[in-house]
Coordinates of C-alpha atoms in Angstrom, one line a residue:
Chain L
X1 CA 22.8 9.8 10.1
X2 CA 20.5 12.7 10.2
X3 CA 22.3 14.5 13.0
X4 CA 20.2 17.7 12.6
X5 CA 16.8 16.0 12.5
X6 CA 17.4 13.4 15.1
X7 CA 19.3 15.7 17.4
X8 CA 19.9 15.3 21.1
X9 CA 17.2 17.8 22.0
X10 CA 14.5 16.0 20.0
X11 CA 15.5 12.7 21.6
X12 CA 15.4 14.3 25.0
X13 CA 12.0 15.7 24.5
X14 CA 10.7 12.4 23.1
X15 CA 12.0 10.5 26.1
X16 CA 10.1 12.7 28.6
X17 CA 7.3 10.9 30.4
X18 CA 3.9 11.8 28.9
X19 CA 1.7 13.4 31.5
X20 CA -2.0 12.4 31.6
X21 CA -4.9 14.3 33.2
X22 CA -7.2 12.4 35.4
X23 CA -10.1 14.8 34.9
X24 CA -9.7 16.8 31.7
X25 CA -12.2 19.4 30.6
X26 CA -11.7 18.3 27.0
X27 CA -9.8 15.6 25.0
X28 CA -9.3 14.6 21.4
X29 CA -7.6 11.8 19.6
X30 CA -6.3 12.1 16.1
X31 CA -4.7 9.6 13.7
X32 CA -2.1 10.1 11.1
X33 CA -3.7 8.3 8.2
X34 CA -0.3 7.8 6.5
X35 CA 1.3 5.7 9.3
X36 CA -1.4 5.0 11.9
X37 CA 0.2 7.2 14.5
X38 CA -2.3 8.2 17.2
X39 CA -2.2 11.2 19.5
X40 CA -4.5 11.9 22.4
X41 CA -4.4 15.4 23.9
X42 CA -6.2 16.4 27.1
X43 CA -6.6 19.9 28.5
X44 CA -7.7 21.4 31.8
X45 CA -9.0 25.0 31.3
X46 CA -9.6 27.9 33.6
X47 CA -11.2 31.1 32.5
X48 CA -10.7 30.1 28.9
X49 CA -7.0 29.5 29.2
X50 CA -5.2 26.2 29.2
X51 CA -4.2 25.3 32.7
X52 CA -2.6 21.9 32.1
X53 CA -2.0 19.6 29.1
X54 CA -1.9 15.8 29.1
X55 CA -1.1 13.6 26.2
X56 CA -0.5 10.1 25.0
X57 CA 1.4 9.3 21.8
X58 CA 1.6 6.1 19.8
X59 CA 4.0 7.3 17.2
X60 CA 7.4 8.2 16.1
X61 CA 10.1 10.1 17.9
X62 CA 9.2 13.4 16.2
X63 CA 5.6 13.0 17.2
X64 CA 6.5 12.3 20.8
X65 CA 8.9 15.3 20.9
X66 CA 6.3 17.6 19.4
X67 CA 3.7 16.5 22.0
X68 CA 6.2 17.2 24.8
X69 CA 6.9 20.6 23.4
X70 CA 3.3 21.3 23.0
X71 CA 2.5 20.3 26.6
X72 CA 5.1 22.8 27.9
X73 CA 4.3 25.6 25.5
X74 CA 0.5 25.6 25.4
X75 CA -0.1 26.2 29.2
X76 CA -1.5 29.7 29.7
X77 CA -2.7 30.0 26.1
X78 CA -6.3 30.6 25.1
X79 CA -7.8 28.8 22.1
X80 CA -6.9 31.5 19.6
X81 CA -3.3 31.5 20.7
X82 CA -3.1 27.7 20.6
X83 CA -4.6 27.6 17.1
X84 CA -2.2 30.4 16.0
X85 CA 0.7 28.4 17.4
X86 CA -0.3 25.4 15.3
X87 CA -0.7 27.6 12.2
X88 CA 2.7 29.1 12.8
X89 CA 4.3 25.7 13.1
X90 CA 2.6 24.6 9.9
X91 CA 3.9 27.6 8.1
X92 CA 7.4 26.9 9.5
X93 CA 7.3 23.4 8.1
X94 CA 5.6 24.1 4.8
X95 CA 6.3 27.7 3.9
X96 CA 9.7 28.3 5.2
X97 CA 8.3 30.7 7.8
X98 CA 10.3 31.5 11.0
X99 CA 9.5 29.4 14.1
X100 CA 6.4 30.7 15.9
X101 CA 8.1 30.1 19.2
X102 CA 11.7 29.5 20.2
X103 CA 11.1 25.9 21.5
X104 CA 9.8 24.9 18.1
X105 CA 13.1 25.8 16.4
X106 CA 14.2 22.2 17.2
X107 CA 11.8 21.0 14.5
X108 CA 13.0 23.2 11.7
X109 CA 15.1 20.4 10.1
X110 CA 11.9 18.5 9.6
X111 CA 10.8 21.2 7.1
X112 CA 12.8 19.6 4.2
X113 CA 11.1 16.2 4.8
X114 CA 7.6 16.5 3.6
X115 CA 6.7 13.0 4.8
X116 CA 7.5 14.0 8.4
X117 CA 5.5 17.2 8.6
X118 CA 2.4 15.5 9.9
X119 CA 4.4 13.7 12.5
X120 CA 5.3 17.1 14.1
X121 CA 1.9 18.7 13.4
X122 CA -0.3 15.9 14.8
X123 CA -0.2 16.8 18.5
X124 CA -0.9 20.5 17.6
X125 CA -3.8 19.5 15.4
X126 CA -5.1 17.3 18.3
X127 CA -4.9 20.3 20.6
X128 CA -6.9 22.4 18.2
X129 CA -9.5 19.7 17.9
X130 CA -9.6 19.4 21.7
X131 CA -10.3 23.1 22.1
X132 CA -12.9 23.0 19.3
X133 CA -14.7 20.2 21.2
X134 CA -14.6 22.2 24.4
X135 CA -16.5 25.0 22.8
Chain G
X1 CA 17.7 -20.3 -19.1
X2 CA 19.6 -19.2 -16.0
X3 CA 19.3 -16.2 -13.9
X4 CA 22.1 -13.5 -14.0
X5 CA 21.3 -11.0 -11.3
X6 CA 23.9 -8.5 -12.5
X7 CA 22.6 -8.6 -16.1
X8 CA 19.0 -8.2 -14.9
X9 CA 20.0 -5.2 -12.8
X10 CA 21.5 -3.5 -15.8
X11 CA 18.1 -3.5 -17.4
X12 CA 16.8 -1.0 -14.7
X13 CA 17.8 2.6 -15.5
X14 CA 17.0 3.8 -12.0
X15 CA 19.9 1.6 -10.7
X16 CA 22.2 3.6 -12.9
X17 CA 21.2 6.9 -11.4
X18 CA 23.6 8.5 -8.9
X19 CA 22.1 8.9 -5.4
X20 CA 22.8 11.8 -3.1
X21 CA 26.3 11.4 -1.6
X22 CA 27.3 9.0 -4.3
X23 CA 25.6 6.1 -2.6
X24 CA 24.2 3.1 -4.4
X25 CA 20.4 2.8 -4.4
X26 CA 19.2 -0.1 -2.3
X27 CA 15.5 -0.3 -3.3
X28 CA 13.7 -2.6 -0.9
X29 CA 10.1 -1.3 -1.3
X30 CA 9.0 -3.4 -4.2
X31 CA 5.8 -4.4 -2.5
X32 CA 4.8 -0.7 -2.9
X33 CA 6.1 -0.1 -6.4
X34 CA 8.4 -2.0 -8.6
X35 CA 10.9 -0.2 -10.9
X36 CA 10.6 -0.1 -14.7
X37 CA 13.0 -2.1 -16.9
X38 CA 14.2 -0.7 -20.2
X39 CA 11.8 -3.1 -22.1
X40 CA 8.8 -1.4 -20.5
X41 CA 10.0 2.1 -20.8
X42 CA 10.9 1.5 -24.5
X43 CA 7.5 0.0 -25.2
X44 CA 5.7 3.0 -23.6
X45 CA 7.8 5.5 -25.4
X46 CA 7.4 3.6 -28.7
X47 CA 3.7 3.6 -28.3
X48 CA 3.5 7.3 -27.4
X49 CA 5.7 8.3 -30.3
X50 CA 4.2 6.1 -33.0
X51 CA 0.6 5.2 -32.1
X52 CA -0.7 7.8 -29.6
X53 CA -4.4 8.4 -30.3
X54 CA -7.7 7.7 -28.5
X55 CA -9.2 4.2 -28.8
X56 CA -12.6 3.1 -29.9
X57 CA -13.1 6.5 -31.5
X58 CA -11.0 7.2 -34.5
X59 CA -11.2 6.0 -38.1
X60 CA -7.8 7.1 -39.3
X61 CA -4.7 4.9 -39.3
X62 CA -3.1 6.3 -36.2
X63 CA -6.3 5.7 -34.2
X64 CA -6.4 2.2 -35.6
X65 CA -2.8 1.7 -34.5
X66 CA -3.8 2.8 -31.0
X67 CA -6.8 0.4 -31.0
X68 CA -4.5 -2.4 -32.1
X69 CA -2.0 -1.6 -29.4
X70 CA -4.7 -1.4 -26.6
X71 CA -6.6 -4.5 -27.6
X72 CA -3.3 -6.3 -28.3
X73 CA -2.3 -5.5 -24.7
X74 CA -5.5 -7.0 -23.5
X75 CA -4.8 -10.2 -25.5
X76 CA -1.3 -10.3 -24.1
X77 CA -2.4 -10.0 -20.6
X78 CA -5.1 -12.7 -21.1
X79 CA -2.5 -15.0 -22.5
X80 CA -0.1 -14.5 -19.6
X81 CA -2.8 -15.0 -17.0
X82 CA -4.1 -18.2 -18.7
X83 CA -7.5 -16.5 -19.2
X84 CA -10.0 -18.0 -21.7
X85 CA -9.7 -14.9 -23.8
X86 CA -9.1 -11.2 -23.9
X87 CA -12.8 -10.5 -23.2
X88 CA -12.1 -11.6 -19.7
X89 CA -9.7 -8.8 -19.1
X90 CA -10.9 -5.4 -17.8
X91 CA -8.3 -2.7 -17.6
X92 CA -8.7 -0.5 -14.6
X93 CA -6.4 2.1 -13.0
X94 CA -5.1 -0.4 -10.5
X95 CA -6.1 -3.2 -8.2
X96 CA -8.0 -0.9 -5.9
X97 CA -10.1 0.3 -8.8
X98 CA -10.7 -3.3 -9.9
X99 CA -12.0 -4.3 -6.5
X100 CA -14.2 -1.2 -6.3
X101 CA -15.6 -2.2 -9.7
X102 CA -16.3 -5.6 -8.5
X103 CA -17.9 -4.3 -5.3
X104 CA -20.2 -2.1 -7.3
X105 CA -20.9 -4.7 -9.9
X106 CA -22.1 -7.6 -7.8
X107 CA -25.8 -8.1 -7.3
X108 CA -26.3 -8.4 -3.6
X109 CA -29.2 -8.2 -1.2
X110 CA -29.4 -7.2 2.5
X111 CA -28.2 -10.1 4.6
X112 CA -25.9 -11.5 1.9
X113 CA -22.4 -12.1 3.1
X114 CA -18.9 -11.3 1.7
X115 CA -16.0 -13.2 3.2
X116 CA -12.7 -11.4 3.7
X117 CA -9.8 -12.1 5.9
X118 CA -8.0 -10.2 8.6
X119 CA -4.9 -10.0 6.3
X120 CA -6.4 -7.8 3.7
X121 CA -5.0 -4.5 2.4
X122 CA -7.4 -1.7 3.0
X123 CA -8.0 -1.8 -0.8
X124 CA -9.7 -5.2 -0.3
X125 CA -11.5 -4.1 2.8
X126 CA -12.9 -0.6 2.5
X127 CA -14.7 -1.1 -0.8
X128 CA -16.6 -4.0 0.9
X129 CA -17.3 -2.0 4.0
X130 CA -18.7 0.7 1.7
X131 CA -20.8 -2.0 0.0
X132 CA -22.0 -3.1 3.4
X133 CA -23.0 0.5 4.2
X134 CA -24.9 0.8 0.9
X135 CA -26.7 -2.5 0.8
X136 CA -26.8 -4.1 4.2
X137 CA -24.4 -6.9 3.2
X138 CA -22.6 -8.5 6.1
X139 CA -18.9 -8.9 6.1
X140 CA -17.3 -12.0 7.7
X141 CA -13.6 -12.4 8.4
X142 CA -11.3 -15.4 8.1
X143 CA -8.8 -15.0 10.9
X144 CA -5.1 -15.2 10.5
X145 CA -2.7 -17.5 12.4
X146 CA 0.0 -15.9 14.6
X147 CA 2.3 -16.0 11.6
X148 CA -0.2 -14.1 9.5
X149 CA -1.3 -16.9 7.3
X150 CA -5.0 -17.3 6.6
X151 CA -6.5 -19.8 9.0
X152 CA -7.7 -22.2 6.3
X153 CA -9.1 -24.5 9.0
X154 CA -11.6 -21.8 9.9
X155 CA -13.0 -21.5 6.4
X156 CA -16.1 -23.6 7.0
X157 CA -17.0 -21.4 9.9
X158 CA -17.1 -18.2 8.0
X159 CA -18.6 -19.4 4.7
X160 CA -22.3 -19.5 5.2
X161 CA -25.3 -20.1 2.9
X162 CA -25.6 -16.4 2.2
X163 CA -22.0 -16.0 1.1
X164 CA -21.9 -14.2 -2.3
X165 CA -18.1 -13.8 -2.6
X166 CA -14.9 -14.8 -0.9
X167 CA -12.4 -12.0 -1.5
X168 CA -9.0 -12.6 -0.1
X169 CA -5.4 -11.8 -0.7
X170 CA -3.2 -14.1 -2.8
X171 CA -0.3 -13.0 -0.6
X172 CA 0.0 -10.5 2.2
X173 CA 1.8 -7.2 1.6
X174 CA 2.9 -7.2 5.3
X175 CA 3.9 -10.7 6.2
X176 CA 4.5 -12.0 2.7
X177 CA 2.3 -15.0 3.7
X178 CA 1.0 -16.9 0.6
X179 CA -2.6 -18.0 0.9
X180 CA -3.7 -21.6 0.6
X181 CA -5.7 -21.0 -2.5
X182 CA -6.6 -24.6 -3.1
X183 CA -8.2 -24.8 0.4
X184 CA -10.1 -21.6 -0.2
X185 CA -11.4 -22.6 -3.6
X186 CA -12.4 -26.0 -2.3
X187 CA -14.4 -24.4 0.5
X188 CA -15.9 -21.9 -1.8
X189 CA -17.0 -24.5 -4.3
X190 CA -18.6 -26.5 -1.5
X191 CA -20.7 -23.5 -0.7
X192 CA -21.3 -22.4 -4.3
X193 CA -19.6 -19.1 -3.8
X194 CA -17.1 -17.4 -6.2
X195 CA -13.6 -16.4 -5.2
X196 CA -11.7 -13.2 -5.9
X197 CA -8.0 -13.1 -5.3
X198 CA -6.1 -9.9 -4.7
X199 CA -2.9 -10.6 -6.6
X200 CA -1.3 -7.2 -6.1
X201 CA 1.7 -8.7 -4.3
X202 CA 1.9 -12.1 -5.8
X203 CA 2.1 -11.2 -9.5
X204 CA 5.6 -9.7 -9.5
X205 CA 6.9 -13.0 -8.1
X206 CA 5.3 -15.3 -10.7
X207 CA 2.6 -14.9 -13.2
X208 CA -0.6 -16.5 -12.0
X209 CA -2.5 -19.2 -14.0
X210 CA -6.0 -18.2 -13.2
X211 CA -7.5 -21.3 -14.7
X212 CA -5.2 -23.5 -12.6
X213 CA -5.9 -21.5 -9.4
X214 CA -9.6 -22.2 -9.9
X215 CA -10.7 -18.8 -8.9
X216 CA -13.4 -16.6 -10.4
X217 CA -11.9 -13.1 -10.2
X218 CA -8.3 -12.0 -10.0
X219 CA -7.0 -8.4 -9.6
X220 CA -3.6 -6.8 -9.7
X221 CA -1.8 -3.5 -10.4
X222 CA 0.7 -2.7 -13.0
X223 CA 3.0 -0.7 -10.8
X224 CA 3.7 -3.7 -8.7
X225 CA 4.7 -5.9 -11.7
X226 CA 7.3 -3.7 -13.4
X227 CA 4.7 -1.8 -15.4
X228 CA 3.7 1.8 -15.3
X229 CA 1.4 3.5 -12.7
X230 CA -2.3 3.9 -13.5
X231 CA -3.0 0.5 -14.9
X232 CA -4.6 -2.5 -13.3
X233 CA -6.5 -5.6 -14.2
X234 CA -9.8 -7.2 -13.2
X235 CA -9.8 -10.7 -14.6
X236 CA -13.1 -12.6 -14.4
X237 CA -14.5 -15.8 -15.8
X238 CA -16.6 -14.5 -18.5
X239 CA -19.9 -15.8 -17.2
X240 CA -19.2 -14.1 -13.9
X241 CA -17.9 -10.9 -15.5
X242 CA -20.8 -10.7 -17.8
X243 CA -23.2 -10.6 -14.8
X244 CA -21.6 -7.6 -13.2
X245 CA -23.3 -4.3 -13.5
X246 CA -21.2 -1.4 -14.9
X247 CA -19.7 0.9 -12.3
X248 CA -18.5 4.0 -14.1
X249 CA -20.7 5.6 -16.8
X250 CA -19.5 7.5 -19.8
X251 CA -18.2 7.2 -23.3
X252 CA -17.0 3.9 -24.6
X253 CA -19.1 1.7 -22.3
X254 CA -22.5 2.0 -24.0
X255 CA -24.4 0.5 -26.9
X256 CA -26.9 3.3 -27.1
X257 CA -27.8 6.5 -25.2
X258 CA -31.0 8.4 -25.3
X259 CA -32.4 11.1 -23.1
X260 CA -34.3 8.6 -21.2
X261 CA -31.5 6.2 -20.5
X262 CA -28.7 4.1 -21.9
X263 CA -28.0 0.5 -22.9
X264 CA -24.7 -0.8 -21.6
X265 CA -22.2 -2.3 -24.0
X266 CA -20.6 -5.7 -23.8
X267 CA -18.0 -6.8 -21.3
X268 CA -15.2 -6.0 -20.8
X269 CA -15.6 -2.6 -22.5
X270 CA -18.7 -1.7 -20.5
X271 CA -16.5 -1.5 -17.5
X272 CA -14.0 0.9 -19.1
X273 CA -15.9 4.2 -19.3
X274 CA -13.9 7.1 -20.7
X275 CA -10.5 7.1 -22.3
X276 CA -8.6 4.2 -20.8
X277 CA -5.0 4.1 -19.7
X278 CA -3.7 3.1 -23.2
X279 CA 0.0 3.6 -23.0
X280 CA -0.1 2.1 -19.5
X281 CA -1.8 -1.0 -20.9
X282 CA 0.9 -1.2 -23.5
X283 CA 3.5 -1.0 -20.8
X284 CA 1.8 -3.6 -18.7
X285 CA 1.7 -6.0 -21.7
X286 CA 5.4 -5.3 -22.2
X287 CA 6.1 -6.0 -18.6
X288 CA 4.3 -9.3 -18.6
X289 CA 6.1 -10.3 -21.9
X290 CA 9.4 -9.3 -20.3
X291 CA 8.6 -11.3 -17.1
X292 CA 7.6 -14.3 -19.2
X293 CA 10.9 -14.2 -21.0
X294 CA 12.8 -14.8 -17.7
X295 CA 13.5 -18.1 -16.1
X296 CA 10.9 -17.6 -13.4
X297 CA 12.0 -20.7 -11.5
X298 CA 15.5 -19.2 -11.3
X299 CA 14.0 -15.9 -10.3
X300 CA 12.2 -17.5 -7.4
X301 CA 15.3 -19.3 -6.3
X302 CA 17.2 -15.9 -6.4
X303 CA 14.4 -14.2 -4.4
X304 CA 14.3 -17.1 -1.9
X305 CA 18.0 -17.0 -1.3
X306 CA 17.9 -13.2 -0.7
X307 CA 15.0 -13.7 1.7
X308 CA 16.9 -16.4 3.7
X309 CA 19.9 -14.1 3.8
X310 CA 17.8 -11.3 5.1
X311 CA 15.9 -13.4 7.6
X312 CA 19.1 -14.9 9.0
X313 CA 20.7 -11.5 9.4
X314 CA 17.7 -10.0 11.1
X315 CA 17.2 -13.0 13.4
X316 CA 20.5 -12.3 15.1
X317 CA 19.7 -8.7 16.0
X318 CA 18.6 -8.1 19.6
X319 CA 15.2 -6.5 20.1
X320 CA 14.0 -7.3 16.6
X321 CA 10.7 -9.2 16.2
X322 CA 10.1 -10.7 12.8
X323 CA 6.6 -10.9 11.4
X324 CA 5.3 -13.6 9.1
X325 CA 5.8 -17.2 8.4
X326 CA 9.0 -18.8 9.6
X327 CA 9.1 -21.2 6.7
X328 CA 10.0 -19.3 3.6
X329 CA 8.1 -21.9 1.5
X330 CA 5.0 -20.0 2.6
X331 CA 6.1 -16.5 2.0
X332 CA 7.0 -14.0 -0.7
X333 CA 10.3 -12.1 -0.3
X334 CA 8.5 -9.6 1.9
X335 CA 10.0 -9.3 5.4
X336 CA 8.5 -7.1 8.1
X337 CA 9.8 -6.6 11.5
X338 CA 9.3 -4.5 14.7
X339 CA 12.3 -3.1 16.5
X340 CA 11.8 -2.7 20.3
X341 CA 11.8 0.9 21.3
X342 CA 12.1 2.3 17.8
X343 CA 9.3 3.5 15.7
X344 CA 9.4 2.4 12.0
X345 CA 9.1 5.9 10.8
X346 CA 12.3 7.0 12.5
X347 CA 14.1 3.8 11.4
X348 CA 13.0 4.0 7.8
X349 CA 13.7 7.8 7.6
X350 CA 17.3 7.2 8.7
X351 CA 17.7 4.1 6.4
X352 CA 16.4 6.3 3.6
X353 CA 19.2 8.8 4.2
X354 CA 21.6 6.0 3.2
X355 CA 19.5 5.3 0.1
X356 CA 18.1 2.1 1.7
X357 CA 14.4 2.3 0.9
X358 CA 12.1 0.5 3.2
X359 CA 8.5 1.2 4.1
X360 CA 7.4 1.8 7.7
X361 CA 3.9 2.1 9.1
X362 CA 0.7 0.2 9.0
X363 CA 1.0 -0.7 5.4
X364 CA -2.7 -0.1 4.7
X365 CA -3.4 -3.2 6.7
X366 CA -4.4 -2.0 10.1
X367 CA -6.7 -4.9 11.0
X368 CA -3.8 -7.3 10.2
X369 CA -1.4 -5.4 12.3
X370 CA -3.9 -5.3 15.2
X371 CA -4.4 -9.1 14.9
X372 CA -0.6 -9.6 15.0
X373 CA -0.2 -7.3 18.0
X374 CA 1.5 -4.3 16.3
X375 CA 0.7 -0.7 15.6
X376 CA 3.4 -0.3 12.9
X377 CA 6.2 -2.3 11.4
X378 CA 9.2 -1.8 9.1
X379 CA 9.1 -3.7 5.8
X380 CA 11.8 -4.8 3.4
X381 CA 10.2 -6.1 0.2
X382 CA 12.6 -7.7 -2.2
X383 CA 12.2 -8.4 -5.9
X384 CA 14.3 -10.1 -8.5
X385 CA 16.2 -6.9 -9.2
X386 CA 17.7 -6.9 -5.7
X387 CA 21.0 -8.6 -4.9
X388 CA 23.2 -9.6 -1.9
X389 CA 24.5 -6.0 -1.7
X390 CA 21.1 -4.7 -1.0
X391 CA 20.4 -7.1 1.8
X392 CA 23.9 -6.6 3.2
X393 CA 23.5 -2.8 3.2
X394 CA 20.4 -3.1 5.2
X395 CA 21.9 -5.5 7.7
X396 CA 24.9 -3.4 8.1
X397 CA 23.0 -0.1 8.6
X398 CA 20.3 -1.4 11.0
X399 CA 22.4 -2.0 14.2
X400 CA 24.0 1.5 14.0
X401 CA 20.7 3.2 13.4
X402 CA 18.9 1.2 16.1
X403 CA 21.7 2.1 18.6
X404 CA 21.3 5.8 17.7
X405 CA 17.6 5.8 18.2
X406 CA 17.4 3.8 21.4

């Protein structure tokens, strides 16, 4: 059993109910072409900053946990900060960089599993796409 | 001949490799790629160390040896498929390339129709969707039954006067369901349409006799039939094959080239532009020779027994939904299932940590999964090299992992 990857915190995050926004300012849906996972991310913005995040995940436990972490972490960020967060997470997974934020430490065990990187990144990529569309 | 599973397993070097943690390898992803037996590895190494040169180019003895090996491989493949002759065999890089070749080679007009099924792998779907985009061809789909079998009763409804090809799977990579080829061919003949079978999954479980099947085109990949990667076959009845336009242009496929244009060469070589996968073709021929040397009836009995063992074990697990025909007469040893509350990625990841290799996801068959009411499933695909221990390892690991993930 992969105790470090499928740890208690990942499972707790994945089990959190996914909040949805009734009237988002922007939304985007991305697919993982490898497995067909699908993530929808919605945002409400005020003065260029993320005020609230909603999401829906049709995917694995890592993807669900990543979306939950994103929803908590991205509130208050502007587009550049959100994109930088996604880039930092990507570097953590692919380039052995330190976690860009403490809550993302929980995903560090995924770094050694190349096939799972996109599972973690998909919600963050969807957020970046959402913010691109809002522009 | 009889079938000795232990003796057969000894022919696969990968089964002799130590896995992390000293575990035994339980390779249950044969629908994606089969492993290579010594006979194939030896044939490829022998070719590369004694006859490596380009083909259709050189005049020296080594090049002639390469030509002999490559064209000999073509003849071997033709013989094992029951083809009329080697000129009916086109070597490609795989089944996907073979289907793309066919999709580019057919002469079609706007409004013509290609009949596919809901069960197709994306490799037998996207090339036709691209053809539709290019030419205005219309795609029609034969539905599947709730078990994932092609609904042969609906054939008449989807084969119209403008049908130019029926291109369907010989057996599904998700459900293992074997298509009713006789019904498909009969309906196609009644409409005057040719039939292409995607044999990517079927071939490793028994060499097809293309003449007996009565189809017009047959495609498969080497890597799913105990042969190397990068080799595949498009077989076509020569009169059909000879009417196809070439797809890729380049060296080796022409009769003459001038600044103003080119004259294509003869089939099958006009479909093999550039340096072909020579050693891979030699490996494919060796794989088919090796397969043909086995007692294939006994192999099928062995695979069927493993499938029944697996299906019986899975059937008793709570929250597991099996996909595919209930009657193993209609299925290959490919068993997909959905576990309630557990995503296949998580399940297959943790199985993989125990060296139990399954595939999880949409299996490049999203329309089929949609038709069956799933987003993703886990798949154990068995082959002749598996044994009871492989099945039992999966059945023992599953409940623990499912408990941990739920």
